[in-house]
Coordinates of C-alpha atoms in Angstrom, one line a residue:
M1 CA 0.0 0.0 0.0
P2 CA 1.7 3.3 -1.1
K3 CA 2.2 6.0 1.5
L4 CA 1.1 9.2 -0.1
L5 CA 2.3 12.7 1.0
D6 CA 0.3 15.8 -0.1
V7 CA 2.0 18.6 -2.0
T8 CA 0.0 21.8 -1.1
V9 CA -0.1 25.5 -2.0
P10 CA 1.9 27.4 0.7
V11 CA -0.3 29.2 3.2
G12 CA 0.5 32.9 3.7
Q13 CA 0.2 34.5 0.3
A14 CA -0.4 38.3 0.0
E15 CA -4.0 39.4 0.5
G16 CA -6.1 39.4 -2.6
T17 CA -3.5 37.5 -4.6
E18 CA -4.8 35.1 -7.2
S19 CA -2.5 32.1 -8.0
V20 CA -2.4 29.8 -10.9
V21 CA -0.2 26.8 -11.6
S22 CA 2.5 27.9 -14.0
T23 CA 4.7 24.9 -14.7
W24 CA 5.2 21.4 -13.3
F25 CA 8.9 20.4 -13.4
K26 CA 8.1 16.7 -12.9
S27 CA 5.7 14.2 -14.5
V28 CA 3.7 11.4 -12.8
G29 CA 6.2 8.6 -12.0
D30 CA 9.3 10.8 -11.8
S31 CA 11.5 10.4 -8.7
V32 CA 11.7 13.4 -6.5
D33 CA 14.0 14.4 -3.5
V34 CA 12.8 16.3 -0.5
N35 CA 13.0 20.1 -1.0
E36 CA 13.5 19.6 -4.8
P37 CA 11.4 22.1 -6.8
L38 CA 8.3 20.4 -8.1
L39 CA 6.4 23.1 -9.8
E40 CA 6.0 26.9 -10.1
I41 CA 3.0 29.0 -9.1
S42 CA 2.4 32.4 -10.6
T43 CA 0.5 35.3 -9.0
D44 CA 0.1 38.9 -10.0
K45 CA 3.0 39.7 -7.7
V46 CA 5.6 36.9 -7.7
N47 CA 6.4 33.5 -9.1
M48 CA 7.2 31.0 -6.4
E49 CA 8.5 27.4 -6.5
V50 CA 6.8 24.7 -4.5
A51 CA 9.3 22.2 -3.2
A52 CA 8.7 18.5 -2.6
P53 CA 7.8 17.8 1.1
G54 CA 9.4 14.3 0.9
T55 CA 11.4 11.8 -1.1
G56 CA 9.8 9.3 -3.4
R57 CA 8.0 9.3 -6.7
L58 CA 5.3 11.7 -8.0
A59 CA 2.1 9.7 -7.8
E60 CA -0.5 12.2 -8.8
I61 CA -0.9 15.7 -10.3
L62 CA -4.2 17.1 -9.2
K63 CA -3.8 20.7 -10.4
Q64 CA -2.7 21.2 -14.0
D65 CA -1.0 24.2 -15.7
G66 CA -3.2 27.2 -15.8
E67 CA -5.6 26.1 -13.0
Q68 CA -6.3 28.6 -10.3
V69 CA -5.4 27.5 -6.8
E70 CA -5.8 28.7 -3.2
P71 CA -3.6 28.5 -0.1
G72 CA -3.7 24.9 1.3
D73 CA -5.0 23.3 -2.0
V74 CA -3.6 19.9 -2.7
L75 CA -1.5 20.1 -5.9
G76 CA -0.4 16.5 -6.1
R77 CA 0.8 13.6 -4.1
I78 CA 4.2 11.9 -3.6
D79 CA 4.5 8.1 -3.0
T80 CA 7.2 8.2 -0.3
E81 CA 7.7 4.4 -0.5
G82 CA 8.6 4.7 -4.2
G83 CA 12.4 4.7 -3.9
A84 CA 15.0 5.6 -6.5
D85 CA 15.3 1.9 -7.6
T86 CA 11.5 1.5 -8.0
P87 CA 10.6 1.0 -11.7
K88 CA 8.8 4.0 -13.1
A89 CA 5.1 3.3 -13.1
E90 CA 3.3 2.9 -16.3
V91 CA 1.0 5.8 -16.7
P92 CA -2.1 5.2 -18.8
P93 CA -2.6 7.5 -21.7
P94 CA -4.4 10.7 -20.5
A95 CA -7.8 11.6 -21.8
M96 CA -8.6 14.7 -23.8
A97 CA -12.0 16.4 -23.9
Q98 CA -13.4 16.8 -27.4
A99 CA -15.7 19.6 -28.5
D100 CA -18.8 17.4 -27.8
G101 CA -17.6 16.8 -24.2
T102 CA -16.5 13.1 -24.7
E103 CA -13.0 11.9 -23.9
R104 CA -10.4 10.8 -26.3
S105 CA -6.9 9.4 -25.6
A106 CA -3.7 11.0 -26.4
G107 CA -2.2 10.1 -29.7
V108 CA -5.2 10.9 -32.0
A109 CA -5.0 13.8 -34.3
G110 CA -4.0 16.8 -32.3
G111 CA -3.3 14.7 -29.2
S112 CA -1.3 16.7 -26.7
G113 CA -1.8 15.0 -23.3
E114 CA -4.4 15.7 -20.7
L115 CA -6.2 19.0 -21.0
S116 CA -6.7 20.9 -17.7
P117 CA -10.1 22.5 -16.9
A118 CA -8.5 25.9 -17.4
V119 CA -7.1 25.0 -20.8
R120 CA -10.5 23.5 -21.9
R121 CA -12.2 26.6 -20.7
L122 CA -9.7 28.8 -22.7
L123 CA -10.1 26.8 -25.8
K124 CA -13.8 27.1 -25.6
E125 CA -13.6 30.8 -25.0
H126 CA -11.6 31.3 -28.2
D127 CA -13.6 28.8 -30.3
L128 CA -10.5 26.6 -30.7
D129 CA -9.9 22.9 -31.1
A130 CA -7.0 21.3 -29.3
S131 CA -5.6 20.0 -32.6
Q132 CA -4.8 23.6 -33.6
V133 CA -2.5 24.2 -30.7
S134 CA 1.0 22.8 -30.2
G135 CA 1.7 21.7 -26.7
S136 CA 4.9 22.6 -24.9
G137 CA 4.2 20.8 -21.6
K138 CA 5.4 17.3 -20.6
G139 CA 4.6 14.8 -23.3
G140 CA 3.3 17.5 -25.6
R141 CA 0.6 18.5 -23.2
I142 CA -1.1 21.8 -24.0
T143 CA -0.6 24.5 -21.3
H144 CA -2.6 27.6 -20.6
Q145 CA 0.3 29.7 -22.0
D146 CA 0.3 27.6 -25.2
V147 CA -3.3 28.7 -25.9
M148 CA -2.6 32.3 -25.0
D149 CA 0.5 32.3 -27.3
F150 CA -1.6 30.7 -30.2
V151 CA -4.3 33.4 -29.9
A152 CA -1.7 36.2 -29.9
S153 CA 0.1 34.7 -32.9
R154 CA -3.0 34.7 -35.1
G155 CA -2.6 38.4 -35.8
S156 CA -5.4 40.7 -36.8
V157 CA -9.0 39.7 -36.9
S158 CA -9.1 40.2 -40.7
A159 CA -6.1 38.0 -41.2
T160 CA -7.7 35.3 -39.0
Q161 CA -10.9 35.3 -40.9
A162 CA -9.1 35.3 -44.2
A163 CA -7.3 32.1 -43.2
G164 CA -10.6 30.5 -42.4
Q165 CA -9.8 30.1 -38.7
P166 CA -12.3 30.7 -36.0
K167 CA -12.5 34.3 -34.7
A168 CA -11.3 34.7 -31.2
K169 CA -13.9 35.8 -28.7
A170 CA -13.2 38.8 -26.5
S171 CA -15.1 40.7 -23.8
A172 CA -16.0 43.2 -26.4
K173 CA -16.6 42.8 -30.1
P174 CA -13.6 43.8 -32.3
S175 CA -14.1 47.4 -33.6
G176 CA -13.5 46.6 -37.2
I177 CA -10.4 48.8 -37.2
P178 CA -7.3 46.9 -38.3
G179 CA -5.4 45.6 -35.3
H180 CA -4.9 42.5 -33.3
M181 CA -5.9 41.0 -29.9
V182 CA -3.2 40.7 -27.2
P183 CA -4.3 38.3 -24.5
H184 CA -3.9 39.6 -20.9
T185 CA -1.4 38.1 -18.6
Q186 CA -2.4 36.9 -15.2
M187 CA -0.7 39.9 -13.6
R188 CA -2.5 42.3 -15.8
R189 CA -5.9 40.7 -15.2
T190 CA -5.4 40.8 -11.4
I191 CA -4.1 44.4 -11.4
A192 CA -7.2 45.4 -13.4
Q193 CA -9.5 43.6 -10.9
H194 CA -7.8 45.2 -7.9
M195 CA -8.0 48.7 -9.5
V196 CA -11.8 48.4 -10.2
Q197 CA -12.4 47.0 -6.7
S198 CA -10.4 49.9 -5.1
V199 CA -12.3 52.6 -6.9
A200 CA -15.6 50.9 -6.2
A201 CA -14.9 50.5 -2.4
A202 CA -13.2 53.8 -1.6
P203 CA -14.1 57.4 -2.6
H204 CA -10.8 58.8 -3.8
V205 CA -9.7 62.4 -3.0
T206 CA -6.3 63.9 -3.9
S207 CA -4.3 66.7 -2.3
V208 CA -1.3 68.3 -4.2
F209 CA 1.7 70.0 -2.6
D210 CA 4.9 71.5 -4.1
T211 CA 8.2 70.7 -2.4
D212 CA 11.7 72.1 -2.6
L213 CA 14.3 69.3 -2.8
S214 CA 17.4 71.6 -2.5
G215 CA 18.3 70.0 0.8
V216 CA 17.8 66.5 -0.4
V217 CA 19.9 67.1 -3.5
A218 CA 22.8 68.6 -1.5
H219 CA 22.6 65.8 1.1
R220 CA 22.7 63.1 -1.6
D221 CA 25.6 64.7 -3.4
A222 CA 27.6 64.8 -0.2
N223 CA 26.8 61.2 0.9
K224 CA 26.1 59.0 -2.0
S225 CA 29.8 57.9 -2.4
D226 CA 29.9 56.9 1.3
F227 CA 26.7 55.0 0.9
E228 CA 28.0 53.1 -2.1
K229 CA 31.2 52.2 -0.2
R230 CA 29.0 50.7 2.5
G231 CA 27.0 48.7 0.0
A232 CA 23.8 50.8 -0.8
R233 CA 22.8 53.1 -3.6
L234 CA 21.4 56.4 -2.2
T235 CA 18.4 57.1 -4.3
Y236 CA 15.9 59.9 -4.0
T237 CA 13.3 57.3 -3.3
A238 CA 15.0 56.5 0.0
Y239 CA 14.5 60.1 1.1
F240 CA 10.8 59.9 0.2
V241 CA 10.4 56.7 2.3
K242 CA 12.2 58.3 5.3
A243 CA 10.0 61.4 5.0
A244 CA 6.9 59.3 4.7
V245 CA 7.8 57.5 7.9
D246 CA 8.1 60.9 9.7
A247 CA 4.7 62.0 8.2
L248 CA 3.0 58.8 9.2
K249 CA 4.2 59.3 12.8
A250 CA 2.8 62.8 12.8
V251 CA -0.6 61.7 11.3
P252 CA -0.9 58.0 12.3
E253 CA -4.5 57.7 11.0
V254 CA -3.0 57.6 7.5
N255 CA -1.3 54.3 8.4
S256 CA -4.6 52.5 8.8
R257 CA -7.2 50.2 7.4
W258 CA -11.0 50.8 7.2
H259 CA -13.3 48.3 8.9
D260 CA -17.1 48.8 9.0
D261 CA -17.1 49.1 12.7
A262 CA -13.7 50.6 13.5
L263 CA -10.5 52.1 12.1
E264 CA -7.4 49.8 12.5
V265 CA -4.4 52.0 13.0
F266 CA -1.1 50.1 12.7
D267 CA 1.9 50.3 15.0
D268 CA 4.4 49.2 12.4
I269 CA 5.0 51.3 9.3
N270 CA 5.4 48.9 6.4
I271 CA 5.9 51.0 3.2
G272 CA 5.4 49.5 -0.2
V273 CA 7.2 51.0 -3.1
A274 CA 5.6 50.5 -6.5
T275 CA 8.1 49.1 -8.9
A276 CA 7.6 48.8 -12.7
L277 CA 8.8 45.6 -14.4
E278 CA 10.6 45.4 -17.7
S279 CA 8.2 42.6 -18.7
G280 CA 5.2 44.9 -18.0
G281 CA 3.1 45.3 -15.0
L282 CA 3.8 46.5 -11.5
I283 CA 4.8 45.0 -8.2
V284 CA 4.9 46.5 -4.7
P285 CA 7.7 45.1 -2.5
V286 CA 7.3 46.2 1.1
I287 CA 9.9 47.7 3.5
S288 CA 8.7 46.2 6.7
K289 CA 9.1 48.2 10.0
A290 CA 10.5 51.2 8.2
Q291 CA 10.2 53.2 11.4
D292 CA 13.1 51.2 12.8
L293 CA 15.5 52.1 9.9
D294 CA 17.7 55.1 9.3
L295 CA 18.3 56.5 5.9
F296 CA 21.1 54.0 5.1
G297 CA 19.0 51.1 6.3
I298 CA 16.1 52.2 4.0
A299 CA 18.5 52.6 1.0
E300 CA 19.9 49.2 1.6
R301 CA 16.6 47.5 1.9
L302 CA 15.1 49.4 -1.0
Q303 CA 18.1 48.4 -3.3
D304 CA 17.7 44.7 -2.3
L305 CA 13.9 44.6 -2.9
T306 CA 14.1 46.5 -6.2
E307 CA 16.8 44.3 -7.6
R308 CA 15.0 41.1 -6.7
A309 CA 11.7 42.5 -7.9
R310 CA 13.1 43.2 -11.4
G311 CA 14.9 39.9 -11.4
G312 CA 11.8 37.9 -10.5
R313 CA 13.3 36.7 -7.3
L314 CA 10.9 38.1 -4.7
D315 CA 9.6 35.9 -2.0
P316 CA 5.8 36.1 -1.3
R317 CA 6.7 37.5 2.2
D318 CA 8.3 40.5 0.4
V319 CA 4.9 41.8 -0.9
Q320 CA 2.8 41.1 2.2
N321 CA 1.5 43.3 5.1
G322 CA 2.0 46.7 3.5
T323 CA 0.3 49.6 5.4
F324 CA 1.1 52.5 3.1
T325 CA 2.4 52.8 -0.5
I326 CA 4.5 55.2 -2.5
S327 CA 4.3 55.6 -6.3
N328 CA 7.4 57.4 -7.6
H329 CA 5.8 58.0 -11.0
G330 CA 8.1 60.9 -11.7
V331 CA 11.0 58.6 -12.6
S332 CA 9.3 58.1 -16.0
G333 CA 8.6 61.8 -16.5
S334 CA 5.2 62.4 -14.9
L335 CA 4.7 65.7 -13.1
V336 CA 1.4 65.0 -11.4
A337 CA -0.8 61.9 -11.4
A338 CA -4.2 62.1 -9.7
P339 CA -5.8 60.1 -8.4
I340 CA -3.4 57.3 -8.0
I341 CA -5.5 54.3 -7.2
I342 CA -5.2 53.2 -3.5
N343 CA -3.6 49.9 -2.9
Q344 CA -6.5 48.3 -1.0
P345 CA -7.0 47.7 1.9
Q346 CA -4.7 50.6 2.7
S347 CA -6.1 54.1 3.3
A348 CA -3.8 56.3 1.2
I349 CA -1.1 56.4 -1.4
L350 CA 1.7 58.9 -1.9
G351 CA 2.6 60.1 -5.4
I352 CA 6.0 61.7 -6.2
G353 CA 6.3 63.6 -9.4
K354 CA 9.3 64.4 -11.6
M355 CA 12.0 66.6 -10.0
E356 CA 12.7 69.6 -12.2
R357 CA 14.4 72.9 -11.8
R358 CA 11.8 75.7 -11.7
A359 CA 11.7 79.4 -11.0
V360 CA 10.2 80.1 -7.6
A361 CA 10.0 83.0 -5.2
A362 CA 13.3 83.4 -3.3
D363 CA 11.5 84.6 -0.1
D364 CA 8.1 85.2 1.4
K365 CA 7.9 88.7 -0.1
G366 CA 8.1 87.3 -3.6
D367 CA 10.3 90.3 -4.8
A368 CA 13.0 88.0 -6.0
V369 CA 13.0 84.8 -8.1
T370 CA 15.4 81.9 -7.9
V371 CA 15.7 78.4 -9.5
K372 CA 15.3 75.4 -7.3
P373 CA 14.9 71.6 -7.8
M374 CA 11.1 71.2 -7.2
C375 CA 8.6 68.4 -7.4
F376 CA 4.8 68.0 -6.9
V377 CA 3.7 65.4 -4.3
T378 CA 0.2 64.1 -4.0
L379 CA -1.7 62.1 -1.3
T380 CA -4.7 60.2 -2.5
I381 CA -6.9 59.2 0.4
D382 CA -9.8 57.0 1.1
H383 CA -12.4 59.6 2.1
R384 CA -14.2 57.2 4.3
V385 CA -11.0 57.1 6.5
L386 CA -9.5 60.6 6.1
D387 CA -10.6 64.1 5.4
G388 CA -8.7 66.8 3.4
F389 CA -7.4 68.4 6.6
Q390 CA -5.6 65.2 7.6
A391 CA -4.3 64.7 4.0
N392 CA -2.8 68.3 4.2
Q393 CA -1.4 67.6 7.6
F394 CA 0.4 64.6 6.3
L395 CA 1.8 66.4 3.2
S396 CA 2.9 69.3 5.4
A397 CA 4.8 66.9 7.6
F398 CA 6.2 65.1 4.6
V399 CA 7.5 68.4 3.0
E400 CA 8.9 69.6 6.3
S401 CA 10.8 66.4 6.8
L402 CA 12.4 66.7 3.3
S403 CA 13.3 70.3 4.0
R404 CA 15.2 69.3 7.2
T405 CA 17.4 66.8 5.3

């Protein structure tokens, strides 16, 4: 009697994160070692490997590529009594669902291994037959990504129709204007869902302040070489994180979460920094307990998180438990962005515009003009939680902190 060990989705993902099985590295019958990577799960935030909880042979795969999963779900099972010398089990040919709902075995025309429910659903959505799609999975099995790639490769609607192939369905009918359909990635779908949910849940209001960065520029010029010698790049974002900590201490209600019966104000200040990815999309790694870090500590942590985010090496824990978010949209040239959608269930998000040298009054009298490095900063608030007065209090404290640098 085989002794089976469950392979499960790790518990403790980021809130609201949707996960799908991306790739199985092993097939049924393959030998596995404890802690050996078995499969990869993709979310809108990170890709994470799931390791084998024991040594033996992979006895079952219960969740196929492209299937959505939840924390604790059983992905497969390992036969821990199937040692390295155990002959590889004969696996019966998997079944494939035909258009009429009946099953057919692999090996017939277009055979490509077992179709997961997600793949069958996607084929139906795009009026496709499995025989049209080449499978890249184990044994030629069709994966979710294979179908997405095929839809994308078919080009414009007119070209597809001219070739006599079925027209891909979409949430809206093609406009008739020449173009082509680009399937959404899992990250883009989830970001879209979160944005709509945030706007629906929270009334967004934005305050805008102007800030003089002369002190920040001078301090950075004087200290960036020393920081680099100590192992951290001193970026302007590090200063914004430090100033945000000071402002959140001054107005702690901003560092909160709305509940229907109470406002939960957090003791720790966990600041997420929105990071654009070269492959598209956005991720928000979190600097946990930022209130305990000095400027060097913030710069060091920020560098580590940013590098791992862009290299696809973040751990799920790196994107969890954020209490406040900064969007430094000015790095790509934007002066003002409003409203920036709040990263639910947080209560506010800080926006940093492009730093530019502008002519400003040299003193309160306004009789003289000088040129200073300036930028616009915004705070978009959940108006259920905060009023404009509190938003302005926060931005005043933020600007004041930067001026003291």
